[in-house]
PDB file of C-alpha atoms and ligand atoms in Angstrom:
ATOM      1  CA  MET A   1     156.207  39.200  84.527  1.00 91.00           C
ATOM      2  CA  LEU A   2     153.507  41.697  83.597  1.00 91.00           C
ATOM      3  CA  ARG A   3     156.189  44.136  82.444  1.00 90.00           C
ATOM      4  CA  HIS A   4     157.705  41.422  80.229  1.00 93.00           C
ATOM      5  CA  LEU A   5     154.364  40.716  78.622  1.00 94.00           C
ATOM      6  CA  VAL A   6     154.010  44.418  77.846  1.00 92.00           C
ATOM      7  CA  GLU A   7     157.561  44.584  76.434  1.00 92.00           C
ATOM      8  CA  LEU A   8     156.818  41.618  74.182  1.00 95.00           C
ATOM      9  CA  THR A   9     153.702  43.488  73.003  1.00 93.00           C
ATOM     10  CA  SER A  10     151.662  40.483  74.124  1.00 95.00           C
ATOM     11  CA  ILE A  11     149.333  42.857  75.913  1.00 93.00           C
ATOM     12  CA  VAL A  12     148.267  45.728  73.706  1.00 92.00           C
ATOM     13  CA  LEU A  13     145.487  48.080  74.693  1.00 94.00           C
ATOM     14  CA  ARG A  14     143.030  49.124  72.020  1.00 95.00           C
ATOM     15  CA  PRO A  15     141.266  52.174  73.401  1.00 96.00           C
ATOM     16  CA  GLU A  16     139.876  53.338  70.027  1.00 96.00           C
ATOM     17  CA  PRO A  17     136.415  51.674  70.272  1.00 96.00           C
ATOM     18  CA  LEU A  18     136.034  53.159  73.760  1.00 96.00           C
ATOM     19  CA  ASP A  19     137.267  56.551  72.556  1.00 96.00           C
ATOM     20  CA  GLN A  20     134.507  56.526  69.947  1.00 96.00           C
ATOM     21  CA  LYS A  21     131.849  55.402  72.414  1.00 96.00           C
ATOM     22  CA  ILE A  22     132.801  58.155  74.869  1.00 96.00           C
ATOM     23  CA  GLU A  23     132.947  60.769  72.107  1.00 96.00           C
ATOM     24  CA  ARG A  24     129.448  59.849  70.884  1.00 95.00           C
ATOM     25  CA  HIS A  25     128.110  59.881  74.416  1.00 94.00           C
ATOM     26  CA  CYS A  26     129.634  63.248  75.353  1.00 95.00           C
ATOM     27  CA  LYS A  27     128.385  64.798  72.098  1.00 96.00           C
ATOM     28  CA  GLN A  28     124.854  63.567  72.873  1.00 94.00           C
ATOM     29  CA  MET A  29     125.075  65.075  76.351  1.00 93.00           C
ATOM     30  CA  TRP A  30     126.339  68.365  74.917  1.00 95.00           C
ATOM     31  CA  GLU A  31     123.424  68.530  72.462  1.00 94.00           C
ATOM     32  CA  GLU A  32     121.117  68.685  75.487  1.00 93.00           C
ATOM     33  CA  ALA A  33     123.290  71.148  77.425  1.00 93.00           C
ATOM     34  CA  PRO A  34     123.387  74.949  77.322  1.00 93.00           C
ATOM     35  CA  CYS A  35     126.098  76.624  75.252  1.00 94.00           C
ATOM     36  CA  PRO A  36     129.069  77.530  77.500  1.00 92.00           C
ATOM     37  CA  ASP A  37     129.191  80.960  75.839  1.00 93.00           C
ATOM     38  CA  CYS A  38     125.607  82.206  75.245  1.00 94.00           C
ATOM     39  CA  GLY A  39     123.612  79.741  77.396  1.00 92.00           C
ATOM     40  CA  GLU A  40     121.193  78.733  74.616  1.00 93.00           C
ATOM     41  CA  THR A  41     120.573  75.004  74.076  1.00 93.00           C
ATOM     42  CA  ASN A  42     121.576  74.966  70.400  1.00 93.00           C
ATOM     43  CA  ILE A  43     124.718  72.849  70.342  1.00 95.00           C
ATOM     44  CA  LYS A  44     125.374  70.732  67.270  1.00 96.00           C
ATOM     45  CA  ALA A  45     127.962  68.024  66.623  1.00 94.00           C
ATOM     46  CA  GLY A  46     129.229  66.312  63.484  1.00 89.00           C
ATOM     47  CA  ASP A  47     130.586  62.782  63.131  1.00 87.00           C
ATOM     48  CA  SER A  48     133.919  63.599  61.549  1.00 89.00           C
ATOM     49  CA  SER A  49     135.309  66.082  64.051  1.00 94.00           C
ATOM     50  CA  PRO A  50     135.685  66.260  67.831  1.00 95.00           C
ATOM     51  CA  ARG A  51     134.393  69.870  67.661  1.00 95.00           C
ATOM     52  CA  LEU A  52     130.921  71.057  68.596  1.00 96.00           C
ATOM     53  CA  TRP A  53     129.385  74.393  67.720  1.00 96.00           C
ATOM     54  CA  CYS A  54     126.559  76.609  68.883  1.00 96.00           C
ATOM     55  CA  THR A  55     124.125  77.478  66.069  1.00 96.00           C
ATOM     56  CA  ASN A  56     123.101  80.582  68.024  1.00 95.00           C
ATOM     57  CA  CYS A  57     126.433  82.315  68.706  1.00 96.00           C
ATOM     58  CA  ARG A  58     128.842  80.234  66.558  1.00 95.00           C
ATOM     59  CA  TYR A  59     130.996  79.354  69.561  1.00 96.00           C
ATOM     60  CA  THR A  60     133.020  76.153  68.947  1.00 96.00           C
ATOM     61  CA  PHE A  61     134.683  73.793  71.410  1.00 96.00           C
ATOM     62  CA  THR A  62     135.765  70.165  71.856  1.00 96.00           C
ATOM     63  CA  TYR A  63     133.483  67.448  73.261  1.00 96.00           C
ATOM     64  CA  THR A  64     135.802  66.816  76.232  1.00 95.00           C
ATOM     65  CA  ARG A  65     135.121  70.323  77.581  1.00 94.00           C
ATOM     66  CA  ASN A  66     134.048  70.249  81.274  1.00 92.00           C
ATOM     67  CA  THR A  67     134.541  66.477  81.396  1.00 94.00           C
ATOM     68  CA  PRO A  68     137.302  64.748  83.380  1.00 95.00           C
ATOM     69  CA  PHE A  69     138.818  63.777  79.986  1.00 96.00           C
ATOM     70  CA  GLU A  70     139.734  67.392  79.198  1.00 95.00           C
ATOM     71  CA  GLY A  71     143.421  68.273  78.865  1.00 94.00           C
ATOM     72  CA  ARG A  72     144.830  64.810  79.646  1.00 95.00           C
ATOM     73  CA  THR A  73     147.844  62.973  78.267  1.00 94.00           C
ATOM     74  CA  LEU A  74     145.794  59.768  78.097  1.00 96.00           C
ATOM     75  CA  THR A  75     142.882  59.489  75.653  1.00 96.00           C
ATOM     76  CA  PRO A  76     139.347  59.147  77.083  1.00 97.00           C
ATOM     77  CA  GLY A  77     139.366  55.420  76.274  1.00 97.00           C
ATOM     78  CA  GLU A  78     142.722  54.929  77.967  1.00 97.00           C
ATOM     79  CA  ILE A  79     141.463  56.810  81.013  1.00 97.00           C
ATOM     80  CA  LEU A  80     138.432  54.541  81.235  1.00 97.00           C
ATOM     81  CA  ILE A  81     140.591  51.406  80.887  1.00 97.00           C
ATOM     82  CA  ALA A  82     142.974  52.651  83.590  1.00 97.00           C
ATOM     83  CA  PHE A  83     140.084  53.554  85.890  1.00 97.00           C
ATOM     84  CA  ILE A  84     138.344  50.184  85.467  1.00 97.00           C
ATOM     85  CA  LEU A  85     141.583  48.249  86.072  1.00 97.00           C
ATOM     86  CA  TYR A  86     142.128  50.341  89.194  1.00 97.00           C
ATOM     87  CA  ALA A  87     138.579  50.254  90.553  1.00 97.00           C
ATOM     88  CA  ASP A  88     137.331  46.829  89.501  1.00 96.00           C
ATOM     89  CA  THR A  89     140.393  44.548  89.664  1.00 96.00           C
ATOM     90  CA  LEU A  90     143.108  43.748  92.178  1.00 96.00           C
ATOM     91  CA  LEU A  91     145.855  45.286  90.005  1.00 95.00           C
ATOM     92  CA  SER A  92     147.774  48.023  91.801  1.00 93.00           C
ATOM     93  CA  ILE A  93     148.094  51.452  90.191  1.00 92.00           C
ATOM     94  CA  ASN A  94     151.763  50.627  89.669  1.00 91.00           C
ATOM     95  CA  GLN A  95     150.781  47.520  87.667  1.00 93.00           C
ATOM     96  CA  VAL A  96     148.092  49.410  85.766  1.00 95.00           C
ATOM     97  CA  ALA A  97     150.644  52.104  84.853  1.00 94.00           C
ATOM     98  CA  GLN A  98     152.873  49.474  83.213  1.00 94.00           C
ATOM     99  CA  LEU A  99     150.212  48.941  80.554  1.00 95.00           C
ATOM    100  CA  PHE A 100     150.487  52.545  79.391  1.00 94.00           C
ATOM    101  CA  GLU A 101     153.351  54.383  77.753  1.00 90.00           C
ATOM    102  CA  THR A 102     152.942  57.281  80.161  1.00 89.00           C
ATOM    103  CA  VAL A 103     154.891  57.586  83.409  1.00 89.00           C
ATOM    104  CA  TYR A 104     153.483  56.281  86.688  1.00 90.00           C
ATOM    105  CA  ASP A 105     152.791  59.754  88.109  1.00 90.00           C
ATOM    106  CA  THR A 106     150.590  60.699  85.168  1.00 93.00           C
ATOM    107  CA  VAL A 107     148.538  57.507  85.439  1.00 95.00           C
ATOM    108  CA  HIS A 108     148.265  57.844  89.220  1.00 93.00           C
ATOM    109  CA  THR A 109     147.219  61.512  89.093  1.00 93.00           C
ATOM    110  CA  THR A 110     144.767  60.883  86.254  1.00 95.00           C
ATOM    111  CA  ILE A 111     143.086  57.991  88.063  1.00 95.00           C
ATOM    112  CA  ARG A 112     142.773  59.913  91.325  1.00 93.00           C
ATOM    113  CA  GLU A 113     141.410  63.054  89.631  1.00 93.00           C
ATOM    114  CA  VAL A 114     138.863  61.302  87.427  1.00 95.00           C
ATOM    115  CA  GLU A 115     137.839  59.307  90.495  1.00 95.00           C
ATOM    116  CA  ALA A 116     136.604  62.512  92.140  1.00 93.00           C
ATOM    117  CA  ALA A 117     134.597  63.299  88.994  1.00 95.00           C
ATOM    118  CA  PHE A 118     133.175  59.766  89.032  1.00 96.00           C
ATOM    119  CA  GLU A 119     131.894  60.202  92.600  1.00 95.00           C
ATOM    120  CA  ARG A 120     130.245  63.543  91.769  1.00 93.00           C
ATOM    121  CA  GLY A 121     128.750  62.031  88.629  1.00 95.00           C
ATOM    122  CA  PHE A 122     127.522  58.887  90.384  1.00 96.00           C
ATOM    123  CA  HIS A 123     125.285  60.941  92.662  1.00 94.00           C
ATOM    124  CA  LEU A 124     123.684  62.686  89.684  1.00 92.00           C
ATOM    125  CA  VAL A 125     123.331  59.575  87.535  1.00 92.00           C
ATOM    126  CA  TRP A 126     122.079  57.223  90.255  1.00 92.00           C
ATOM    127  CA  THR A 127     119.353  59.490  91.596  1.00 86.00           C
ATOM    128  CA  GLU A 128     117.992  59.765  88.029  1.00 82.00           C
ATOM    129  CA  PHE A 129     118.395  56.054  87.401  1.00 76.00           C
ATOM    130  CA  GLN A 130     116.917  54.682  90.602  1.00 73.00           C
ATOM    131  CA  GLU A 131     113.314  54.712  91.736  1.00 71.00           C
ATOM    132  CA  ASP A 132     112.872  55.230  95.457  1.00 68.00           C
ATOM    133  CA  ALA A 133     113.339  51.880  97.126  1.00 73.00           C
ATOM    134  CA  ASP A 134     111.273  50.587 100.041  1.00 78.00           C
ATOM    135  CA  SER A 135     113.429  47.562 100.825  1.00 88.00           C
ATOM    136  CA  PRO A 136     115.386  47.338 104.092  1.00 91.00           C
ATOM    137  CA  THR A 137     118.823  48.883 104.456  1.00 92.00           C
ATOM    138  CA  GLN A 138     121.621  46.875 106.084  1.00 92.00           C
ATOM    139  CA  ILE A 139     124.470  48.622 107.871  1.00 92.00           C
ATOM    140  CA  ASP A 140     127.675  47.333 109.434  1.00 91.00           C
ATOM    141  CA  GLU A 141     131.023  48.781 110.483  1.00 90.00           C
ATOM    142  CA  THR A 142     134.603  47.590 110.724  1.00 87.00           C
ATOM    143  CA  GLY A 143     138.022  48.908 111.753  1.00 74.00           C
ATOM    144  CA  GLN A 144     140.546  49.596 108.997  1.00 73.00           C
ATOM    145  CA  LYS A 145     144.135  50.765 109.373  1.00 67.00           C
ATOM    146  CA  CYS A 146     145.452  53.389 107.056  1.00 66.00           C
ATOM    147  CA  SER A 147     148.910  54.877 106.965  1.00 59.00           C
ATOM    148  CA  GLY A 148     150.638  57.874 105.451  1.00 54.00           C
ATOM    149  CA  TYR A 149     151.934  57.535 101.925  1.00 52.00           C
ATOM    150  CA  LYS A 150     155.388  56.098 101.419  1.00 43.00           C
ATOM    151  CA  GLY A 151     157.240  57.287  98.377  1.00 39.00           C
ATOM    152  CA  GLN A 152     154.332  57.496  95.935  1.00 44.00           C
ATOM    153  CA  SER A 153     152.684  60.577  94.589  1.00 43.00           C
ATOM    154  CA  PRO A 154     150.732  62.052  97.451  1.00 45.00           C
ATOM    155  CA  PRO A 155     146.991  61.869  97.332  1.00 47.00           C
ATOM    156  CA  ARG A 156     145.252  65.177  96.850  1.00 44.00           C
ATOM    157  CA  ASP A 157     143.415  66.661  99.729  1.00 40.00           C
ATOM    158  CA  GLY A 158     139.893  67.943  99.352  1.00 36.00           C
ATOM    159  CA  LEU A 159     138.757  65.722  96.487  1.00 37.00           C
ATOM    160  CA  SER A 160     137.081  63.038  98.509  1.00 37.00           C
ATOM    161  CA  ARG A 161     134.030  64.998  99.587  1.00 32.00           C
ATOM    162  CA  GLY A 162     132.941  65.940  96.082  1.00 33.00           C
ATOM    163  CA  GLY A 163     134.791  69.256  96.091  1.00 33.00           C
ATOM    164  CA  SER A 164     135.230  71.641  93.207  1.00 34.00           C
ATOM    165  CA  GLY A 165     137.847  69.648  91.330  1.00 36.00           C
ATOM    166  CA  GLU A 166     140.340  72.426  92.063  1.00 38.00           C
ATOM    167  CA  PRO A 167     141.840  70.755  95.100  1.00 41.00           C
ATOM    168  CA  GLY A 168     144.112  72.268  97.631  1.00 37.00           C
ATOM    169  CA  ARG A 169     147.323  70.572  96.607  1.00 35.00           C
ATOM    170  CA  SER A 170     148.567  70.160 100.121  1.00 37.00           C
ATOM    171  CA  ARG A 171     150.649  67.129 100.840  1.00 39.00           C
ATOM    172  CA  TRP A 172     149.151  64.900 103.503  1.00 42.00           C
ATOM    173  CA  GLU A 173     151.709  63.932 106.097  1.00 46.00           C
ATOM    174  CA  GLY A 174     149.650  61.934 108.527  1.00 46.00           C
ATOM    175  CA  ALA A 175     151.239  59.555 110.951  1.00 51.00           C
ATOM    176  CA  PRO A 176     151.344  55.913 109.876  1.00 55.00           C
ATOM    177  CA  GLY A 177     148.782  53.644 111.366  1.00 59.00           C
ATOM    178  CA  ASP A 178     145.814  55.957 111.834  1.00 68.00           C
ATOM    179  CA  THR A 179     142.751  53.835 112.353  1.00 77.00           C
ATOM    180  CA  MET A 180     139.643  54.622 110.373  1.00 85.00           C
ATOM    181  CA  THR A 181     136.322  52.866 110.578  1.00 89.00           C
ATOM    182  CA  LEU A 182     134.748  51.590 107.399  1.00 92.00           C
ATOM    183  CA  VAL A 183     130.986  51.915 107.376  1.00 93.00           C
ATOM    184  CA  GLY A 184     129.016  50.012 104.754  1.00 95.00           C
ATOM    185  CA  ALA A 185     125.343  50.156 103.861  1.00 95.00           C
ATOM    186  CA  CYS A 186     123.458  48.043 101.314  1.00 95.00           C
ATOM    187  CA  ARG A 187     119.991  48.575  99.926  1.00 94.00           C
ATOM    188  CA  ASP A 188     118.950  46.562  96.859  1.00 91.00           C
ATOM    189  CA  THR A 189     121.884  47.006  94.471  1.00 92.00           C
ATOM    190  CA  LEU A 190     123.111  50.230  96.101  1.00 94.00           C
ATOM    191  CA  ARG A 191     126.415  49.982  97.997  1.00 96.00           C
ATOM    192  CA  VAL A 192     127.571  52.973 100.036  1.00 97.00           C
ATOM    193  CA  LEU A 193     130.995  52.658 101.622  1.00 96.00           C
ATOM    194  CA  ARG A 194     132.575  55.377 103.707  1.00 95.00           C
ATOM    195  CA  ALA A 195     135.703  55.727 105.833  1.00 92.00           C
ATOM    196  CA  GLU A 196     135.051  57.654 109.030  1.00 89.00           C
ATOM    197  CA  ASP A 197     137.294  58.684 111.920  1.00 85.00           C
ATOM    198  CA  GLY A 198     135.338  56.540 114.330  1.00 80.00           C
ATOM    199  CA  ALA A 199     132.031  54.803 114.703  1.00 80.00           C
ATOM    200  CA  LYS A 200     130.081  57.316 116.719  1.00 84.00           C
ATOM    201  CA  PRO A 201     126.380  57.581 115.886  1.00 86.00           C
ATOM    202  CA  ASP A 202     126.827  60.808 113.886  1.00 86.00           C
ATOM    203  CA  GLU A 203     129.610  59.177 111.863  1.00 87.00           C
ATOM    204  CA  LEU A 204     127.467  56.123 111.191  1.00 88.00           C
ATOM    205  CA  ARG A 205     124.605  58.391 110.228  1.00 91.00           C
ATOM    206  CA  GLN A 206     126.631  60.001 107.384  1.00 92.00           C
ATOM    207  CA  THR A 207     126.475  56.709 105.537  1.00 94.00           C
ATOM    208  CA  LEU A 208     122.735  56.313 106.087  1.00 93.00           C
ATOM    209  CA  ASP A 209     122.152  59.937 105.047  1.00 94.00           C
ATOM    210  CA  GLU A 210     123.952  59.191 101.805  1.00 95.00           C
ATOM    211  CA  VAL A 211     121.752  56.119 101.252  1.00 94.00           C
ATOM    212  CA  GLU A 212     118.702  58.364 101.703  1.00 92.00           C
ATOM    213  CA  ILE A 213     120.038  60.954  99.238  1.00 93.00           C
ATOM    214  CA  LEU A 214     120.652  58.209  96.677  1.00 93.00           C
ATOM    215  CA  SER A 215     117.598  55.993  97.157  1.00 91.00           C
ATOM    216  CA  GLY A 216     114.998  57.733  99.276  1.00 90.00           C
ATOM    217  CA  LYS A 217     113.893  57.613 102.874  1.00 89.00           C
ATOM    218  CA  ILE A 218     114.982  54.582 104.911  1.00 89.00           C
ATOM    219  CA  GLU A 219     111.897  52.849 106.282  1.00 86.00           C
ATOM    220  CA  GLU A 220     113.593  49.805 107.709  1.00 88.00           C
ATOM    221  CA  LEU A 221     117.137  49.416 109.047  1.00 88.00           C
ATOM    222  CA  TRP A 222     118.889  46.147 109.850  1.00 88.00           C
ATOM    223  CA  HIS A 223     122.032  46.108 112.010  1.00 87.00           C
ATOM    224  CA  ASP A 224     123.847  43.887 114.481  1.00 83.00           C
ATOM    225  CA  GLY A 225     122.634  45.682 117.605  1.00 78.00           C
ATOM    226  CA  TRP A 226     125.999  47.294 118.385  1.00 77.00           C
ATOM    227  CA  HIS A 227     125.540  50.176 120.848  1.00 74.00           C
ATOM    228  CA  GLY A 228     126.631  52.812 118.302  1.00 77.00           C
ATOM    229  CA  TYR A 229     123.391  52.237 116.392  1.00 76.00           C
ATOM    230  CA  VAL A 230     121.134  52.794 119.358  1.00 71.00           C
ATOM    231  CA  PRO A 231     120.821  56.602 118.993  1.00 74.00           C
ATOM    232  CA  LEU A 232     119.987  56.308 115.283  1.00 74.00           C
ATOM    233  CA  VAL A 233     116.240  56.263 115.194  1.00 68.00           C
ATOM    234  CA  TYR A 234     114.519  54.891 112.131  1.00 71.00           C
ATOM    235  CA  GLU A 235     110.865  53.945 111.862  1.00 66.00           C
ATOM    236  CA  ASN A 236     111.566  50.287 111.805  1.00 70.00           C
ATOM    237  CA  GLU A 237     114.783  48.782 113.141  1.00 72.00           C
ATOM    238  CA  LYS A 238     115.562  45.093 113.234  1.00 74.00           C
ATOM    239  CA  VAL A 239     118.542  43.649 114.984  1.00 74.00           C
ATOM    240  CA  VAL A 240     120.542  40.506 114.372  1.00 71.00           C
ATOM    241  CA  PRO A 241     122.846  40.099 117.424  1.00 69.00           C
ATOM    242  CA  HIS A 242     125.946  38.411 115.994  1.00 66.00           C
ATOM    243  CA  SER A 243     126.905  36.875 119.297  1.00 61.00           C
ATOM    244  CA  GLU A 244     123.814  34.695 118.944  1.00 64.00           C
ATOM    245  CA  GLU A 245     123.039  34.155 115.251  1.00 68.00           C
ATOM    246  CA  PHE A 246     123.637  35.485 111.710  1.00 72.00           C
ATOM    247  CA  VAL A 247     120.075  35.350 110.420  1.00 76.00           C
ATOM    248  CA  THR A 248     117.087  35.764 112.695  1.00 78.00           C
ATOM    249  CA  ASP A 249     113.982  33.603 112.417  1.00 75.00           C
ATOM    250  CA  ASP A 250     112.230  36.341 110.420  1.00 74.00           C
ATOM    251  CA  GLY A 251     115.159  36.658 108.006  1.00 76.00           C
ATOM    252  CA  VAL A 252     116.961  39.736 109.325  1.00 81.00           C
ATOM    253  CA  HIS A 253     120.693  39.773 108.492  1.00 82.00           C
ATOM    254  CA  VAL A 254     123.579  41.998 107.392  1.00 86.00           C
ATOM    255  CA  ASN A 255     125.067  39.428 105.024  1.00 88.00           C
ATOM    256  CA  GLN A 256     125.194  41.824 102.069  1.00 90.00           C
ATOM    257  CA  VAL A 257     127.533  44.113 104.007  1.00 92.00           C
ATOM    258  CA  GLU A 258     129.555  41.134 105.234  1.00 91.00           C
ATOM    259  CA  CYS A 259     129.946  40.141 101.583  1.00 92.00           C
ATOM    260  CA  LEU A 260     131.079  43.682 100.756  1.00 94.00           C
ATOM    261  CA  TRP A 261     133.783  43.472 103.467  1.00 92.00           C
ATOM    262  CA  SER A 262     135.071  40.222 102.010  1.00 93.00           C
ATOM    263  CA  LEU A 263     135.471  41.950  98.626  1.00 94.00           C
ATOM    264  CA  VAL A 264     136.821  45.322  99.695  1.00 93.00           C
ATOM    265  CA  ASP A 265     139.458  43.946 102.102  1.00 91.00           C
ATOM    266  CA  PRO A 266     141.658  42.317  99.448  1.00 92.00           C
ATOM    267  CA  TRP A 267     141.043  45.287  97.142  1.00 94.00           C
ATOM    268  CA  LEU A 268     142.345  47.733  99.753  1.00 91.00           C
ATOM    269  CA  GLN A 269     145.440  45.618 100.369  1.00 88.00           C
ATOM    270  CA  LYS A 270     146.783  46.509  96.933  1.00 88.00           C
ATOM    271  CA  PHE A 271     147.417  50.071  98.113  1.00 85.00           C
ATOM    272  CA  ARG A 272     149.744  48.911 100.917  1.00 79.00           C
ATOM    273  CA  GLY A 273     148.637  51.776 103.106  1.00 77.00           C
ATOM    274  CA  LEU A 274     146.571  54.785 102.198  1.00 83.00           C
ATOM    275  CA  SER A 275     146.349  58.296 103.508  1.00 80.00           C
ATOM    276  CA  LYS A 276     143.153  59.250 105.262  1.00 81.00           C
ATOM    277  CA  PRO A 277     141.677  61.176 102.294  1.00 85.00           C
ATOM    278  CA  GLY A 278     142.992  58.443 100.006  1.00 86.00           C
ATOM    279  CA  LEU A 279     141.108  55.791 101.952  1.00 89.00           C
ATOM    280  CA  GLU A 280     137.948  57.922 102.067  1.00 90.00           C
ATOM    281  CA  GLN A 281     137.993  58.388  98.315  1.00 93.00           C
ATOM    282  CA  SER A 282     138.935  54.794  97.454  1.00 94.00           C
ATOM    283  CA  VAL A 283     136.230  53.049  99.456  1.00 95.00           C
ATOM    284  CA  ARG A 284     133.519  55.341  98.108  1.00 96.00           C
ATOM    285  CA  THR A 285     134.642  54.507  94.585  1.00 97.00           C
ATOM    286  CA  TYR A 286     134.616  50.806  95.366  1.00 97.00           C
ATOM    287  CA  GLY A 287     131.041  50.967  96.650  1.00 97.00           C
ATOM    288  CA  PHE A 288     129.760  52.917  93.653  1.00 97.00           C
ATOM    289  CA  VAL A 289     131.568  50.749  91.087  1.00 97.00           C
ATOM    290  CA  ARG A 290     130.134  47.661  92.790  1.00 96.00           C
ATOM    291  CA  THR A 291     126.693  49.292  92.584  1.00 95.00           C
ATOM    292  CA  LEU A 292     126.979  49.811  88.825  1.00 94.00           C
ATOM    293  CA  ASN A 293     128.059  46.190  88.382  1.00 94.00           C
ATOM    294  CA  LEU A 294     125.212  44.853  90.531  1.00 93.00           C
ATOM    295  CA  ALA A 295     122.697  47.093  88.780  1.00 91.00           C
ATOM    296  CA  GLY A 296     123.721  45.560  85.450  1.00 89.00           C
ATOM    297  CA  ALA A 297     124.833  48.906  83.996  1.00 81.00           C
ATOM    298  CA  PRO A 298     128.592  48.746  84.314  1.00 84.00           C
ATOM    299  CA  LEU A 299     130.178  50.422  81.280  1.00 92.00           C
ATOM    300  CA  GLY A 300     127.316  52.644  80.148  1.00 91.00           C
ATOM    301  CA  GLY A 301     126.717  53.732  83.728  1.00 92.00           C
ATOM    302  CA  LEU A 302     130.388  54.512  84.222  1.00 95.00           C
ATOM    303  CA  ILE A 303     130.572  56.655  81.066  1.00 95.00           C
ATOM    304  CA  ASP A 304     127.375  58.432  82.199  1.00 94.00           C
ATOM    305  CA  CYS A 305     129.000  59.248  85.541  1.00 95.00           C
ATOM    306  CA  PHE A 306     131.958  60.892  83.803  1.00 95.00           C
ATOM    307  CA  ALA A 307     129.983  62.655  81.080  1.00 93.00           C
ATOM    308  CA  VAL A 308     127.357  64.167  83.373  1.00 91.00           C
ATOM    309  CA  ASN A 309     130.109  66.408  84.786  1.00 87.00           C
ATOM    310  CA  LEU A 310     129.767  68.643  81.737  1.00 85.00           C
ATOM    311  CA  PHE A 311     126.604  70.150  83.229  1.00 80.00           C
ATOM    312  CA  HIS A 312     128.682  71.544  86.105  1.00 69.00           C
TER     313      HIS A 312
HETATM  314 ZN1  LIG B   1     126.151  79.870  72.062  1.00 96.24          ZN
END
């Protein structure tokens, strides 16, 4: 049905306003960045051309340089539309691809590659954006199946941990049905989701370490008292044993993470099985996109996350 609507031109994407917004934003970022050639901060941009130039050494280049929008078939606005439909709706990448004139593989590859840039950028943008928080952090864990890819473009290895963007292009051929544990942590509007091999204390700690990198030292940790949390020592730990109750008398709960599970479960189902690195990358994206929405900075924050890559 969706394909028919597209064929009838009842759904037409208009990326131009987004293209302009992204172009303005990237140009502003470049005006504060060092020249890629001489290193001086003397970059200038005009309104009528996508080119920028260095007033020191006369070097010229396009605003998409160093951004995830560089050298793509899709325009920056189209990339943002595709990414938002992928990350913030229940549409599958296959359905998203139908809205574009490009082939499925191009849309799939573009989404997965800009996703890695988004995760790198989120860390830079959020730590600038967010004051250190002193509110409690909730953590919870769950089991999640993931299976090897079936017939789609393979996910790229090495992108999920914020790598260089020049991934090893090895094809992942994992056995179907590997079980990963999803670990979720919530603190104010911050949502950190990770897929780990298991739920050992050092695997749970990765998630809490990331919370600390993004929003400062954890003073108070709330969890459900599961034995995996016992070796994690934080100054102040409060436990809500789920066999007995969901909120303690003094208000301790992990309901924010429970809410996150109820949202991410149906979202993950659209993939119909993910490779291990695919699952790792997807759930991190979901947590960070949810964070931007909850923080009330969805679109501007998202563009920031992509554009900040030009400093690297
Ligand atoms: Zn220069």
